[in-house]
Coordinates of N, CA and C in Angstrom, one line a residue:
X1 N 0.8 -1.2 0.0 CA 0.0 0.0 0.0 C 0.9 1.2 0.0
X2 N 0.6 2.0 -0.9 CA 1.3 3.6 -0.9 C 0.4 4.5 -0.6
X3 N 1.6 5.4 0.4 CA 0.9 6.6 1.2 C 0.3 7.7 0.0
X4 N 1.2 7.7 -1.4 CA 0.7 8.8 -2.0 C 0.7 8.4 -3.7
X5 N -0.2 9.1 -4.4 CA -0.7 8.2 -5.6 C -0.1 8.3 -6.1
X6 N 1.4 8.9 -6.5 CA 2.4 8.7 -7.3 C 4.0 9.0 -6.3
X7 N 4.9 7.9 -6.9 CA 6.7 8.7 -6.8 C 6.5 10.0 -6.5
X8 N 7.4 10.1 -5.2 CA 8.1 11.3 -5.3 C 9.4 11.4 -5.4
X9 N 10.2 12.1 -6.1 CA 11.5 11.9 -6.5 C 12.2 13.3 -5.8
X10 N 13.3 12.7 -4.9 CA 14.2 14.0 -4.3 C 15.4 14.9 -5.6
X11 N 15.9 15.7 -5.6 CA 16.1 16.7 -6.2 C 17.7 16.0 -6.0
X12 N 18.3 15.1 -5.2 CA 19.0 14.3 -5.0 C 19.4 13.2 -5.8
X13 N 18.2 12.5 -6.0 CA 17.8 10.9 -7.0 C 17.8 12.1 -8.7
X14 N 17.7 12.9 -8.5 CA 17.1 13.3 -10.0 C 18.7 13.0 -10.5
X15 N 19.6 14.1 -9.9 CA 20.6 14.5 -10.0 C 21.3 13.7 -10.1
X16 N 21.3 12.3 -9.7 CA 21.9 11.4 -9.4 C 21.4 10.4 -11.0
X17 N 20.7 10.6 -11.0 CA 20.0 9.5 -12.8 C 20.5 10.8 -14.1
X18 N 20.4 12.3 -13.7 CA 21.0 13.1 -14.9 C 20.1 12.6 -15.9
X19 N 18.8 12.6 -16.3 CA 17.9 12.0 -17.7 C 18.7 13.0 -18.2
X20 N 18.2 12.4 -19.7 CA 18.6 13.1 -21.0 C 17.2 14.1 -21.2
X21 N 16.2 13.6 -21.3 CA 14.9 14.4 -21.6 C 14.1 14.2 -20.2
X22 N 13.5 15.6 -20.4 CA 12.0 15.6 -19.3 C 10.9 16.3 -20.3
X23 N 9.5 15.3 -19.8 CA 8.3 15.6 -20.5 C 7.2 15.7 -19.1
X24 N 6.8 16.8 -19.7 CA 6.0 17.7 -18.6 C 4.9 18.2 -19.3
X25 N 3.4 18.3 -18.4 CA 2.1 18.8 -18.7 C 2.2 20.3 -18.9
X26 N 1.8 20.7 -20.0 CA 1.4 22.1 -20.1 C 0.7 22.9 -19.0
X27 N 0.9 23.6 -18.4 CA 0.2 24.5 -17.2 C 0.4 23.9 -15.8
X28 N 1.1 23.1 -15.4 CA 1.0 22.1 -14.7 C 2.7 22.2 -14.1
X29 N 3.7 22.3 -14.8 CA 5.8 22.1 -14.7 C 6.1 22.9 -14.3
X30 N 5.7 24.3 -15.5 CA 6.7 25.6 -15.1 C 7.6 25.4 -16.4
X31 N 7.6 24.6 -17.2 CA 8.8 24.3 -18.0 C 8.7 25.2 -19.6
X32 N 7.3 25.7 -19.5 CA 7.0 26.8 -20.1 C 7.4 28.3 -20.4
X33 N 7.4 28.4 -18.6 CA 8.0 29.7 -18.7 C 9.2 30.0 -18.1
X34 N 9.6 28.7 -18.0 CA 11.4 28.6 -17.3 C 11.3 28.6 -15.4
X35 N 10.1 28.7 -15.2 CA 10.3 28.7 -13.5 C 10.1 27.4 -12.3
X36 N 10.4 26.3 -13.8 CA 10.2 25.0 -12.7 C 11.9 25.0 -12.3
X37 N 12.9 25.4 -13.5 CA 14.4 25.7 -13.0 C 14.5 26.9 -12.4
X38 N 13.8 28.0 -12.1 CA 14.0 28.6 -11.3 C 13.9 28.4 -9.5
X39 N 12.9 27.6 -9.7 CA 12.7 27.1 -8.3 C 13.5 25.9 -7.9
X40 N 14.0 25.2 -8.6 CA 14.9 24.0 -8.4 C 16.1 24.6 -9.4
X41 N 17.1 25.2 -8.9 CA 18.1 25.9 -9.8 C 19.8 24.9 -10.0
X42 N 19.3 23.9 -8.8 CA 20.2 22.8 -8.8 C 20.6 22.2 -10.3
X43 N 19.2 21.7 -10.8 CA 18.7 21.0 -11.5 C 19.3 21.8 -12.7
X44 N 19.7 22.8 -13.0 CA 20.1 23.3 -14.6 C 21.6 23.0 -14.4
X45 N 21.8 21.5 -13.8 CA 23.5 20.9 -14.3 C 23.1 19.7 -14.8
X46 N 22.1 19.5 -15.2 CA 21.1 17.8 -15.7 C 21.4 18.1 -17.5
X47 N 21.8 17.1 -18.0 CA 22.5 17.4 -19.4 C 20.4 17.2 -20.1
X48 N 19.9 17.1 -20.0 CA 18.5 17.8 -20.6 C 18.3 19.1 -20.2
X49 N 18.7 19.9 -19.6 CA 18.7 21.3 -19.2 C 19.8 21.5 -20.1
X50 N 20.8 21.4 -19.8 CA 22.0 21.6 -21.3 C 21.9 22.0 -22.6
X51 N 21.3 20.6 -22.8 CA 20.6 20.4 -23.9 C 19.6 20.7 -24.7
X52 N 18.7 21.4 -23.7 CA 17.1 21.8 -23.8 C 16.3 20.5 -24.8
X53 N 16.3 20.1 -23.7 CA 15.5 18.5 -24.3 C 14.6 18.5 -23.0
X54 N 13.6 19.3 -22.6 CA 12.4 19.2 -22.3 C 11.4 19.9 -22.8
X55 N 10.5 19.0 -22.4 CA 9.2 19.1 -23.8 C 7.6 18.8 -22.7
X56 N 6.8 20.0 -23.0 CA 6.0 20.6 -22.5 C 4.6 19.9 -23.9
X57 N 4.0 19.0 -23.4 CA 2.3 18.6 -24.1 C 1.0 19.1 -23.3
X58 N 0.2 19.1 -24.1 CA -1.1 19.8 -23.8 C -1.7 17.9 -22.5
X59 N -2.3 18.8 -21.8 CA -2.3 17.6 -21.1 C -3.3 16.3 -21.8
X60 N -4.4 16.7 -22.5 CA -5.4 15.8 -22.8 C -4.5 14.6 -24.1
X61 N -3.3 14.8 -24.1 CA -2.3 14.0 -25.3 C -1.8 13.3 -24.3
X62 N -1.2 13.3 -23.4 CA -0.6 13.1 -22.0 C -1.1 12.3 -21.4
X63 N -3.1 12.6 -20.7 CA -3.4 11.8 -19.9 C -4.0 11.2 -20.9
X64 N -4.1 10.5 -21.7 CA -4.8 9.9 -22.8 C -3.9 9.3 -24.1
X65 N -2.6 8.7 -23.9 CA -1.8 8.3 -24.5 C -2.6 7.6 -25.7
X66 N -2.3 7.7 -26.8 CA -2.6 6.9 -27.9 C -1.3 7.5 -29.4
X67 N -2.0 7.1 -30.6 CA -1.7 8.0 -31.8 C -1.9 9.5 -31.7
X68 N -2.2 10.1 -31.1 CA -2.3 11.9 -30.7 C -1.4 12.2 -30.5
X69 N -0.7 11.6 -29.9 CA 0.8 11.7 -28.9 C 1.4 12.4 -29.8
X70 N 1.9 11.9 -30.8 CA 3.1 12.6 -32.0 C 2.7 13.8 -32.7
X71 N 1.4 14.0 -32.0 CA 1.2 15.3 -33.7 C 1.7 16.8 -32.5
X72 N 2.4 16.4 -31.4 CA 2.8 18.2 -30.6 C 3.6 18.3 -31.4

């Protein structure tokens, strides 16, 4: 049984895996307007910050995975 309906990941574990890409809900990240790395400023040494390989979907593509997926 889990206390909470999803993972939570410390800013620690992120740092520590370094992804290549992050995908994030539209309205939802901050990755839109640059202030989910403002508030976690650790996180712009993650080579998808580097890189700029995060990528912001409209959520209804998101929570509703199918063939829709590709057309952002």
């Amino acid at each position: 049984h889990f206390s909470n309906a999803y993972p939570q990941l410390t800013t620690e574990y992120i740092l520590k895996l370094n992804p290549d890409i992050l995908i994030g809900v539209k309205g939802f990240t901050g990755l839109e307007d640059g202030s989910f790395f403002e508030q976690y400023p650790e996180l712009k040494r993650l080579n998808l910050y580097i890189s700029k390989k995060y990528f912001v979907f409209p959520e209804d593509l998101i929570s509703r995975p199918g063939p829709r997926v590709g057309e952002t």
